[in-house]
mmCIF file of C-alpha atoms in Angstrom:
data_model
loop_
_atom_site.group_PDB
_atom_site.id
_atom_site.type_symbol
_atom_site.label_atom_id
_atom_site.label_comp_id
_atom_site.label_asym_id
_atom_site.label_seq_id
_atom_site.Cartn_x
_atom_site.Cartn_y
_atom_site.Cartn_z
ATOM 1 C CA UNK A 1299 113.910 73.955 -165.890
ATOM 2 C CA UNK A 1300 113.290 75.120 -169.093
ATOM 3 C CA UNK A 1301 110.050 72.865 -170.499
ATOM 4 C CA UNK A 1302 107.053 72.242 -168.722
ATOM 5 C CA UNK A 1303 107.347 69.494 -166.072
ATOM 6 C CA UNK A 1304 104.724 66.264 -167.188
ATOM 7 C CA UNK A 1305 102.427 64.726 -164.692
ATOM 8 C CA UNK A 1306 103.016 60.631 -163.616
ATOM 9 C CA UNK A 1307 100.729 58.514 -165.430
ATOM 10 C CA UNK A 1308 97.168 58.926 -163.523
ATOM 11 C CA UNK A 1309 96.466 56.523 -160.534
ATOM 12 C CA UNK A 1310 94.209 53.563 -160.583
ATOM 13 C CA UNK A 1311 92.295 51.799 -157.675
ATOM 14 C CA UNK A 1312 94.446 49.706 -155.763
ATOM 15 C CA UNK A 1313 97.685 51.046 -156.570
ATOM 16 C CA UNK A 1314 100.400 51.317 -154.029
ATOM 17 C CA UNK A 1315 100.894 54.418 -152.317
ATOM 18 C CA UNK A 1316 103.840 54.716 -149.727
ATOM 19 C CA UNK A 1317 104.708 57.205 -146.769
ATOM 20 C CA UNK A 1318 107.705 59.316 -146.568
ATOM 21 C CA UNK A 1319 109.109 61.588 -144.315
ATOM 22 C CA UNK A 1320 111.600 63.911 -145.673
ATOM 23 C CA UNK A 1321 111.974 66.406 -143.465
ATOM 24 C CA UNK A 1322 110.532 66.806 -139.922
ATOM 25 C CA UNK A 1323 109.924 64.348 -137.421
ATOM 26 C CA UNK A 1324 106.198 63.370 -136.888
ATOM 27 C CA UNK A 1325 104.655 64.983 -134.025
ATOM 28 C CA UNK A 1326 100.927 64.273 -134.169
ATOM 29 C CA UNK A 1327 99.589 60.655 -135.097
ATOM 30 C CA UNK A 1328 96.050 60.957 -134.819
ATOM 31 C CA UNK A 1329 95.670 63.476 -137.962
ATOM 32 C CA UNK A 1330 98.618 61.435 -139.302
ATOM 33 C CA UNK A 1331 96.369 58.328 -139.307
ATOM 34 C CA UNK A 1332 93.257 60.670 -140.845
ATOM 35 C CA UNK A 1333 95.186 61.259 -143.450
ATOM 36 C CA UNK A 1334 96.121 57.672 -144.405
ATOM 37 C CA UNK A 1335 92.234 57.059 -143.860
ATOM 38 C CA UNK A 1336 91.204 59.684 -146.499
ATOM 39 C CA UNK A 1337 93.648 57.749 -149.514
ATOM 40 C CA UNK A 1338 92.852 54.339 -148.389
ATOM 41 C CA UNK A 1339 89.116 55.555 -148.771
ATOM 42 C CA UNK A 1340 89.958 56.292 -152.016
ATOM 43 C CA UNK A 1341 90.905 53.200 -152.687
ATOM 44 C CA UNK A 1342 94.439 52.936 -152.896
ATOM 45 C CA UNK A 1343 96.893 50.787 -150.191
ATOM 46 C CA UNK A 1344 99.103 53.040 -148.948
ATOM 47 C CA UNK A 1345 102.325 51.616 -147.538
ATOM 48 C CA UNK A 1346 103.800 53.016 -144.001
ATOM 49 C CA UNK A 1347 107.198 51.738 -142.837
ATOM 50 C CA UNK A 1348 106.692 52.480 -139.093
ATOM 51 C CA UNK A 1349 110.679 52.815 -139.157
ATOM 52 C CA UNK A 1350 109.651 56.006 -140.467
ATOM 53 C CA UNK A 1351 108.359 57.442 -137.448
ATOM 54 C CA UNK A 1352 111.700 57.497 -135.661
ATOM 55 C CA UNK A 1353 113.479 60.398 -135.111
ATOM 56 C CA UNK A 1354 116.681 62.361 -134.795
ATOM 57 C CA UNK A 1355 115.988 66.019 -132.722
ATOM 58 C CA UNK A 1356 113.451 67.766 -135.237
ATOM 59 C CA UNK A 1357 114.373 65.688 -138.077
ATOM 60 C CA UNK A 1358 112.650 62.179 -139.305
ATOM 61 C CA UNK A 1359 116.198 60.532 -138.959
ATOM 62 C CA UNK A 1360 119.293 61.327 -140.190
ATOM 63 C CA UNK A 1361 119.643 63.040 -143.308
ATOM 64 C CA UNK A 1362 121.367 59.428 -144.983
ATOM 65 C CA UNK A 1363 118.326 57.474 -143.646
ATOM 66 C CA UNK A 1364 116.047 59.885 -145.016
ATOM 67 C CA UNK A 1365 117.797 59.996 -148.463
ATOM 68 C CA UNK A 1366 117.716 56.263 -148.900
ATOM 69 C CA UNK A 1367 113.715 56.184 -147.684
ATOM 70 C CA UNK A 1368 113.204 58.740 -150.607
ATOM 71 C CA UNK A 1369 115.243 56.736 -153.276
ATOM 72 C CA UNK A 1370 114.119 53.097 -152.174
ATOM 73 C CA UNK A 1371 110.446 54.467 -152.677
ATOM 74 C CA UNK A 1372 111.335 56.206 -156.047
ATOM 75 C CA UNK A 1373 113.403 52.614 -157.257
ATOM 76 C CA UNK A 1374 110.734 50.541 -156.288
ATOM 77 C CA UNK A 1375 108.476 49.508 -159.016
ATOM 78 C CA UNK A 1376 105.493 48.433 -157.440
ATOM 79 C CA UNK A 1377 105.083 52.210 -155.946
ATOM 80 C CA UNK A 1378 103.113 54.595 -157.883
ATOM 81 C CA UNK A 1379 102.998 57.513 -155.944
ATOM 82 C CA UNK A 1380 104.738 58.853 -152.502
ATOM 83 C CA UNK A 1381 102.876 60.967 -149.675
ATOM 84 C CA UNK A 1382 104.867 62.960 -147.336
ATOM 85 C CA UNK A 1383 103.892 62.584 -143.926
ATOM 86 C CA UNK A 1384 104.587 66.335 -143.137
ATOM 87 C CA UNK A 1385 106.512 68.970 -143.565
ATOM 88 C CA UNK A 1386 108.664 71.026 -141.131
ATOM 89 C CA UNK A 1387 112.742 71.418 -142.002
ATOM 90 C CA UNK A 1388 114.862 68.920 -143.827
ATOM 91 C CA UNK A 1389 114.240 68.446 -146.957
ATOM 92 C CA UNK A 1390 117.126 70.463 -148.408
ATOM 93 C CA UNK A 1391 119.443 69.167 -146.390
ATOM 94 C CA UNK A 1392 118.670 66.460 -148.577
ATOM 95 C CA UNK A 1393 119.542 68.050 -151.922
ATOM 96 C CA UNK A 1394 123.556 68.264 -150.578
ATOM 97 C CA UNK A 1395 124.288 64.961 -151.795
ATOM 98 C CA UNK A 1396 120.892 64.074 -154.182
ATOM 99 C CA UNK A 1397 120.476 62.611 -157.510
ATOM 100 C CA UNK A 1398 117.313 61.774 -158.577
ATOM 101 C CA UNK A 1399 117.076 58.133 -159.804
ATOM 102 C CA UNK A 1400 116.353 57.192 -163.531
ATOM 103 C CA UNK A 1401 113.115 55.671 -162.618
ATOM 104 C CA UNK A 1402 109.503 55.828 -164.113
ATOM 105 C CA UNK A 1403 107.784 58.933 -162.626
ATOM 106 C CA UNK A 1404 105.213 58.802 -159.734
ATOM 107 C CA UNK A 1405 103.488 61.163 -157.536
ATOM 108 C CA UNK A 1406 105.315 62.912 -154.759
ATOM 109 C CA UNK A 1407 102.762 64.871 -152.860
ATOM 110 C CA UNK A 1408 103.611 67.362 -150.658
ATOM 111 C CA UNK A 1409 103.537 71.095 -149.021
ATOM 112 C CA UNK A 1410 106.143 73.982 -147.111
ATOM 113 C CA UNK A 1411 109.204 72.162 -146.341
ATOM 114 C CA UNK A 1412 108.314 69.603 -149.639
ATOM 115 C CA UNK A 1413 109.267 72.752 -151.960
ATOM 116 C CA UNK A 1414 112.353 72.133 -151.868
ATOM 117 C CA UNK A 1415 111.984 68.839 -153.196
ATOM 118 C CA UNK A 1416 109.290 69.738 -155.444
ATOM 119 C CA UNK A 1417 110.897 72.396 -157.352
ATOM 120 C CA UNK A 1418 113.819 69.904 -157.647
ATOM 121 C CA UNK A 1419 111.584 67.307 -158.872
ATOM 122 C CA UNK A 1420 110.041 69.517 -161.651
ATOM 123 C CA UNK A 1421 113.401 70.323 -162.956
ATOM 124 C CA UNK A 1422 114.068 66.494 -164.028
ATOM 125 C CA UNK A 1423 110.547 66.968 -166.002
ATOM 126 C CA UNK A 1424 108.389 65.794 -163.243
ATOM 127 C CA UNK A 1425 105.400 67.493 -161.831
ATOM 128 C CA UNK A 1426 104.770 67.022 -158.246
ATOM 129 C CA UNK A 1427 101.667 67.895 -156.237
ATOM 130 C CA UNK A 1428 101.852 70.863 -153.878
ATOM 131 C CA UNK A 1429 99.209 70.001 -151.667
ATOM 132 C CA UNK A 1430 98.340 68.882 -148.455
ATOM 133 C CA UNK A 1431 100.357 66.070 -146.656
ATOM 134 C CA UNK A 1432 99.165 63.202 -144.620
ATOM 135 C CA UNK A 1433 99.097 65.222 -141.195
ATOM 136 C CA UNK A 1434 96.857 68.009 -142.687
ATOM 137 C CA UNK A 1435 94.584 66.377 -145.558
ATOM 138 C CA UNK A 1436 91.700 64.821 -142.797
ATOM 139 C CA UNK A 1437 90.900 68.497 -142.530
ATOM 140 C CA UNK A 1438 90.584 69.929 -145.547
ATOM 141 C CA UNK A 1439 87.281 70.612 -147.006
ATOM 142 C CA UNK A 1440 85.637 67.707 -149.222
ATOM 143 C CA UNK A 1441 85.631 70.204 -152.185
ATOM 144 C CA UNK A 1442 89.589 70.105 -152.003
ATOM 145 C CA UNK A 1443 90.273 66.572 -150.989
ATOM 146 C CA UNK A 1444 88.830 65.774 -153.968
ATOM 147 C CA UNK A 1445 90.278 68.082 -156.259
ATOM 148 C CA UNK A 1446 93.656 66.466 -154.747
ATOM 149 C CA UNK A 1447 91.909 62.905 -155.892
ATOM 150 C CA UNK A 1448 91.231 64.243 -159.284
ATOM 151 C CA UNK A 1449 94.373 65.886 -159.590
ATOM 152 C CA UNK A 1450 96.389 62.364 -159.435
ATOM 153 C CA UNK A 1451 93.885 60.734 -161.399
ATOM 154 C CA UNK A 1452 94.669 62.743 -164.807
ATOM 155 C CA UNK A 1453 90.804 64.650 -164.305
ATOM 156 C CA UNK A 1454 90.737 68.390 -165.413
ATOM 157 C CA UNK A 1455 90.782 71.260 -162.592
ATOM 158 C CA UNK A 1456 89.242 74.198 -161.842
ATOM 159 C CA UNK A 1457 90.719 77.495 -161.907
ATOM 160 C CA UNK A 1458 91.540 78.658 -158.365
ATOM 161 C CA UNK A 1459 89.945 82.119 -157.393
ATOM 162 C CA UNK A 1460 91.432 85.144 -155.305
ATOM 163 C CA UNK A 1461 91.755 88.397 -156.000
ATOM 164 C CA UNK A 1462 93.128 90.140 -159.063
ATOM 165 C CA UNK A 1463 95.411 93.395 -158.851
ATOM 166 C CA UNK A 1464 95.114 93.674 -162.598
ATOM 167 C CA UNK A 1465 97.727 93.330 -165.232
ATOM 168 C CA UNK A 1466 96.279 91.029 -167.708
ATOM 169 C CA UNK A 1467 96.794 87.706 -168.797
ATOM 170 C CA UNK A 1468 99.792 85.594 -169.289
ATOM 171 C CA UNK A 1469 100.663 81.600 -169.351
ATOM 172 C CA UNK A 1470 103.828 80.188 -168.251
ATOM 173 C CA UNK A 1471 105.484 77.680 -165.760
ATOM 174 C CA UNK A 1472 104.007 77.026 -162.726
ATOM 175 C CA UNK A 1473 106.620 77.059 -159.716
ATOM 176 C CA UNK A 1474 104.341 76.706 -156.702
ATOM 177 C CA UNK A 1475 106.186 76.849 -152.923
ATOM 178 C CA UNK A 1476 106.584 78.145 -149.812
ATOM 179 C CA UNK A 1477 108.040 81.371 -149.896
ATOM 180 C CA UNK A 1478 110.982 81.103 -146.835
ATOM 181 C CA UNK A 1479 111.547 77.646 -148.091
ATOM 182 C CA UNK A 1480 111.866 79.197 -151.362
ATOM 183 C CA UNK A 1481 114.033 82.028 -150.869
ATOM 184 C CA UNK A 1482 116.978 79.773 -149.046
ATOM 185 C CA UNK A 1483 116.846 77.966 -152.791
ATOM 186 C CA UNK A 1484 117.971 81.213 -154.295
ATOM 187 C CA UNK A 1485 121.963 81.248 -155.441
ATOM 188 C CA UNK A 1486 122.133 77.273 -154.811
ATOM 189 C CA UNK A 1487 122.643 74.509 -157.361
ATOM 190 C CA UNK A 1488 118.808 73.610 -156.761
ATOM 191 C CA UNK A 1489 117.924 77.052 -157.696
ATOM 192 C CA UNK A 1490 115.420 76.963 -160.833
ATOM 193 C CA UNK A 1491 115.518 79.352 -163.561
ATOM 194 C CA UNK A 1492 112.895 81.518 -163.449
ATOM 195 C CA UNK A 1493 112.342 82.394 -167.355
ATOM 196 C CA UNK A 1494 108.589 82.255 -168.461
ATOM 197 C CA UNK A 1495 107.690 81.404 -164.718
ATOM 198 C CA UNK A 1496 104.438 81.726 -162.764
ATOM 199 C CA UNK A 1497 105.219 82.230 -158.514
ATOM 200 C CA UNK A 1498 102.844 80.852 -156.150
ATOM 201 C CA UNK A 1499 103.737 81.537 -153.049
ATOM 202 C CA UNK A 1500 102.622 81.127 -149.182
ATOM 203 C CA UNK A 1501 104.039 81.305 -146.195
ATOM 204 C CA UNK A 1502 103.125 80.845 -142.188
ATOM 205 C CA UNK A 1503 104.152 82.080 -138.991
ATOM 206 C CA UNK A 1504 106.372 84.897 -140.051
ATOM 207 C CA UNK A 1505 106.267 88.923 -139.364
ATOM 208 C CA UNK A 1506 105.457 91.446 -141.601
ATOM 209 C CA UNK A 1507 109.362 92.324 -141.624
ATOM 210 C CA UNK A 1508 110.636 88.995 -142.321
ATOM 211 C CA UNK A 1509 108.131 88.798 -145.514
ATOM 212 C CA UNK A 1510 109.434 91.796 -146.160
ATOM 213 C CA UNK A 1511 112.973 90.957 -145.844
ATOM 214 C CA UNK A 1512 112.612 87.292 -148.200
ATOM 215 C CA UNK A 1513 110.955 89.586 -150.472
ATOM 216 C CA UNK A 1514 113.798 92.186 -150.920
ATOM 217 C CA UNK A 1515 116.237 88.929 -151.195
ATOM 218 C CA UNK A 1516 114.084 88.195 -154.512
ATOM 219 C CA UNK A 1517 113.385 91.660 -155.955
ATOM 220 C CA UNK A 1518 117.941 92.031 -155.448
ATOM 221 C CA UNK A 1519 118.306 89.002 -157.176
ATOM 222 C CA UNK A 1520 116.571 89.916 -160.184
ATOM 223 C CA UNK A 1521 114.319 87.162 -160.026
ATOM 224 C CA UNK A 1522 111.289 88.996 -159.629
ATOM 225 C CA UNK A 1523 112.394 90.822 -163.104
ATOM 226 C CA UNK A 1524 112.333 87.671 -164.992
ATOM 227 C CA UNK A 1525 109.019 86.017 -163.806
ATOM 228 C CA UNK A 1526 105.620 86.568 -165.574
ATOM 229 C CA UNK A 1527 103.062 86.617 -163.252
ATOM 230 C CA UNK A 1528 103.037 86.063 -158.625
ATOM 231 C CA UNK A 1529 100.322 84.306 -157.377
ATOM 232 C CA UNK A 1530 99.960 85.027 -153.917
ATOM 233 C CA UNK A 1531 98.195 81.944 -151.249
ATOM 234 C CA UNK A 1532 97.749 82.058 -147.937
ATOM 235 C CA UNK A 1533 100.154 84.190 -145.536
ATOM 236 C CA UNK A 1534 98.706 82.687 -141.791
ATOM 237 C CA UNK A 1535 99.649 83.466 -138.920
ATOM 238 C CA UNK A 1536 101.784 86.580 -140.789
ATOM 239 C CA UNK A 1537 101.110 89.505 -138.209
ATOM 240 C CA UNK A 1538 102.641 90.813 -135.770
ATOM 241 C CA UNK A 1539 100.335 92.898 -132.716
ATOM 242 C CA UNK A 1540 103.383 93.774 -130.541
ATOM 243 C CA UNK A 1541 105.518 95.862 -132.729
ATOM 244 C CA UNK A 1542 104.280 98.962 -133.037
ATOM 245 C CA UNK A 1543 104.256 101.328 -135.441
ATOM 246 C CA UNK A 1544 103.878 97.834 -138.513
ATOM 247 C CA UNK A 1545 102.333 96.934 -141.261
ATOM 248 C CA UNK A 1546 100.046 94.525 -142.413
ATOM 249 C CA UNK A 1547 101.405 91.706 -144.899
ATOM 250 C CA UNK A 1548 99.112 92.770 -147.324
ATOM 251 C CA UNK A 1549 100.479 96.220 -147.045
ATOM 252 C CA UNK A 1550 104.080 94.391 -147.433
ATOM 253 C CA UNK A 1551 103.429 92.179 -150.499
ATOM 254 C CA UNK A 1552 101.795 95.305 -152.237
ATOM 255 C CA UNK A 1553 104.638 97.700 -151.644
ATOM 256 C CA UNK A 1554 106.868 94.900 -152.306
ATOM 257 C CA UNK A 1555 105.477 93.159 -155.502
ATOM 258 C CA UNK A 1556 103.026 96.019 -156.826
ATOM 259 C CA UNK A 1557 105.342 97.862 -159.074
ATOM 260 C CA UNK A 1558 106.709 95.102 -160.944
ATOM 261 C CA UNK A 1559 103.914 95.711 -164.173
ATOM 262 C CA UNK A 1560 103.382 92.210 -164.128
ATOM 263 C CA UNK A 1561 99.563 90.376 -163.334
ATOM 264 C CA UNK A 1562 99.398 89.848 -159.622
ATOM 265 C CA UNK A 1563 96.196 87.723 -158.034
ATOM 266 C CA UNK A 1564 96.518 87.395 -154.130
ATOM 267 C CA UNK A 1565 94.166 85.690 -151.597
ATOM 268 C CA UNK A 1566 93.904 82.129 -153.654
ATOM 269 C CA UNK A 1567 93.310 79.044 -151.344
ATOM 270 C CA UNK A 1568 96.077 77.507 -151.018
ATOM 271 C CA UNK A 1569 98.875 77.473 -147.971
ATOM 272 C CA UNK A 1570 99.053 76.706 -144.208
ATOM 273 C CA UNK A 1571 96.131 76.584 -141.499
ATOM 274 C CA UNK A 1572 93.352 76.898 -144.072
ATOM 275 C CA UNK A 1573 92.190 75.476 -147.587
ATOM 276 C CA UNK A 1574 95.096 73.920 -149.271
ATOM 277 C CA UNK A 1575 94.274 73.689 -153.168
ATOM 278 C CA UNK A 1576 96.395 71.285 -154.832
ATOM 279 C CA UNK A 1577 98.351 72.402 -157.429
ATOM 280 C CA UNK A 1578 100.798 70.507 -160.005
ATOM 281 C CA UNK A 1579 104.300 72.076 -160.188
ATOM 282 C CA UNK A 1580 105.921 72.831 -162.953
ATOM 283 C CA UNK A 1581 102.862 72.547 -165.691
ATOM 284 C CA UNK A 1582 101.624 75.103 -167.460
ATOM 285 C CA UNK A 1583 98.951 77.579 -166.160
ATOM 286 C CA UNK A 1584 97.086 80.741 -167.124
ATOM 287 C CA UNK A 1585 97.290 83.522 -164.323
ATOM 288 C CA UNK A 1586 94.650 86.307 -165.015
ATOM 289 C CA UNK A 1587 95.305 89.391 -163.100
ATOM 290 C CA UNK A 1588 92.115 90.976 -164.223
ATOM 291 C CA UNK A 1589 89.385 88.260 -163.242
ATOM 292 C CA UNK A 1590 91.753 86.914 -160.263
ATOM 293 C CA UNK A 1591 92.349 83.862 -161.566
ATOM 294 C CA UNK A 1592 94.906 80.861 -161.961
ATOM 295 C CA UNK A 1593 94.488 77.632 -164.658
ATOM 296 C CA UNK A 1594 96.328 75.110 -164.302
ATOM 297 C CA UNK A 1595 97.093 72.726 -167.945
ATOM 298 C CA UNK A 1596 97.229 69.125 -167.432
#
């Protein structure tokens, strides 16, 4: 994934907009059914096959049923855009036997388990949406559904704010994802390059030492050598009270990511159990590490 990845032609009222489920098995309807709410609001008919909602253990069906979901909605013409249900494991068990279709791009929205597909997507030139999915978007604040409805209608966003740990200013690739998602990418076919790459990561429900530990995995395999700038979302639900002596996460991604001389910005809203700011993969942004801030191109 060499070039920037382009954005589907923007959305109008009363396209088509269809469900998926690529990797876990839906748990909760009632913020499932939010979520369908908030794009129907919007104006758009969004199509859900409730053969979609069966299961197999954690997974939305077996991986061939879920693979043939994903490339009926991707074949079918009348479909402009496809919003995953939820996240959870699966999706790369998908990429063992994938090939994306040679179809006319559309949206595939998605977040955590989604990366996988996501930074797959972008490397056949198509930007995806890392954003919230149908069980999560009823929650988010009205400031970020809508920059998720501007996003997908071709509208211009605004940069996302944290906090900068200083190294300047650079542009390049935008490879947004979760980051234990990510790290079981490394050393596989769907494994990006990382040349002239901006990393957003986030992450939930893992201990300081397992951040840690993904972390190491990418500063040995050079990739952290290659990149141009980490942007740094939301780690929830990333402590751990009852191991003592620890550290905090923040302590972790500074020892772990601070001497690499690149521009660093942490605390931007985006990730699990909190503000999810969507954010187009594979485009090209602007991450200052001075002012703490990232800008996406579209």
């Amino acid at each position: 994934m060499t070039a920037f990845a382009t954005l589907p032609p923007p959305l109008q009222p009363g396209d088509r907009l269809a469900v998926a489920f690529p990797s876990g098995v839906l748990r909760q309807r009632e913020p499932f059914w939010q979520g369908v709410a908030c794009w129907q609001a919007q104006g758009y008919e969004v199509i859900v096959d409730e053969a979609a909602f069966a299961g197999w253990g954690y997974l939305a069906g077996s991986d061939q049923q879920r693979r043939d979901r994903l490339r009926h909605l991707l074949q079918d013409d009348s479909i402009k855009g496809i919003l995953c249900g939820r996240g959870g494991f699966g999706a790369t068990r998908l990429l063992e036997q994938w090939q994306w279709p040679a179809v006319s791009p559309k949206w595939l929205i998605g977040f955590s388990d989604i990366t996988a597909l996501l930074w797959s997507y972008a490397a056949q030139g198509v930007a995806g949406v890392h954003g919230p999915v149908l069980t999560t978007l009823a929650a988010e604040p009205l400031w970020s559904q809508q920059r998720l409805f501007d996003l997908v209608r071709g509208k211009p966003l605004e940069p996302l704010l944290g906090t900068g740990w200083g190294g300047g200013v650079v542009q390049g690739r935008l490879l947004v994802g979760n980051l234990t998602v990510a790290t079981h990418l490394l050393a596989t076919p769907d494994c990006p390059p990382f040349e002239n790459v901006i990393l957003a990561l986030e992450d939930v429900g893992e201990a300081p030492y397992c951040i840690d530990r993904r972390l190491t995995q990418w500063r040995r395999s050079g990739v952290l050598h290659q990149i141009k700038g980490i942007a740094l979302g939301r780690f929830s639900r990333c402590e751990d009270p009852t191991t003592q002596p620890n550290f905090r996460v923040v302590e972790v991604l500074g020892d772990r990511l601070g001497d690499l001389g690149i521009p660093i910005v942490s605390d931007l809203p985006f990730g699990h159990e909190g503000v999810n700011a969507a954010l187009p993969v594979g485009v090209a942004a602007e991450l200052d590490g001075d002012r703490g801030s990232l800008r996406v191109s579209l």
